[in-house]
C-alpha positions as a Python dict, from the first residue, in 0.01 Angstrom:
ca = {
    (1, 'M'): (0, 0, 0),
    (2, 'K'): (65, -363, 88),
    (3, 'K'): (426, -301, 87),
    (4, 'T'): (387, -16, 343),
    (5, 'E'): (169, -231, 561),
    (6, 'D'): (426, -510, 559),
    (7, 'N'): (699, -263, 648),
    (8, 'L'): (481, -144, 936),
    (9, 'I'): (411, -496, 1048),
    (10, 'D'): (788, -599, 1034),
    (11, 'R'): (883, -289, 1216),
    (12, 'T'): (616, -356, 1483),
    (13, 'I'): (758, -714, 1534),
    (14, 'E'): (1114, -577, 1534),
    (15, 'V'): (1030, -327, 1825),
    (16, 'W'): (804, -551, 2032),
    (17, 'Q'): (972, -897, 1990),
    (18, 'P'): (1249, -832, 2246),
    (19, 'R'): (988, -754, 2502),
    (20, 'N'): (800, -1079, 2450),
    (21, 'S'): (911, -1429, 2510),
    (22, 'N'): (674, -1576, 2270),
    (23, 'R'): (739, -1541, 1882),
    (24, 'L'): (501, -1262, 1744),
    (25, 'S'): (299, -1330, 1452),
    (26, 'D'): (202, -1079, 1184),
    (27, 'E'): (-145, -1102, 1348),
    (28, 'D'): (7, -1001, 1688),
    (29, 'A'): (172, -712, 1544),
    (30, 'R'): (-163, -599, 1383),
    (31, 'A'): (-316, -622, 1721),
    (32, 'I'): (-42, -417, 1888),
    (33, 'L'): (-91, -168, 1627),
    (34, 'Q'): (-464, -133, 1683),
    (35, 'N'): (-409, -104, 2056),
    (36, 'V'): (-155, 163, 2030),
    (37, 'K'): (-378, 360, 1787),
    (38, 'G'): (-671, 310, 2034),
    (39, 'F'): (-463, 435, 2314),
    (40, 'F'): (-359, 750, 2137),
    (41, 'T'): (-700, 809, 2015),
    (42, 'L'): (-825, 801, 2366),
    (43, 'L'): (-554, 1038, 2473),
    (44, 'L'): (-656, 1285, 2193),
    (45, 'E'): (-1027, 1253, 2304),
    (46, 'W'): (-930, 1330, 2666),
    (47, 'E'): (-724, 1635, 2556),
    (48, 'T'): (-1007, 1766, 2335),
    (49, 'N'): (-1262, 1728, 2622),
    (50, 'E'): (-1034, 1907, 2859),
    (51, 'Q'): (-978, 2184, 2615),
    (52, 'Q'): (-1355, 2221, 2555),
    (53, 'K'): (-1410, 2217, 2933),
    (54, 'K'): (-1178, 2521, 2970),
    (55, 'G'): (-1378, 2694, 2702),
    (56, 'G'): (-1109, 2721, 2446),
    (57, 'G'): (-1167, 2559, 2107),
    (58, 'Q'): (-915, 2301, 2032),
    (59, 'D'): (-745, 2347, 1703),
    (60, 'E'): (-724, 1967, 1587),
    (61, 'S'): (-513, 2051, 1276),
    (62, 'H'): (-225, 1981, 1503),
    (63, 'Y'): (-324, 1613, 1559),
    (64, 'A'): (-335, 1327, 1334),
    (65, 'K'): (-676, 1227, 1242),
    (66, 'S'): (-766, 868, 1322),
    (67, 'A'): (-849, 663, 1005),
}
């Protein structure tokens, strides 16, 4: 699991470093990942609420469950 986490951290830095003038640390990458996860979790909540308001049940099997 550690290797997978390290790869995700490395990939996050690779993607976001060109967009930042300061050198990103592993901790910065973890914070970015948490923020992105939170953003998509919020979008999923909004979508679920909208579906419930419309009276249709949302089949959440299509969405990744947050860990």
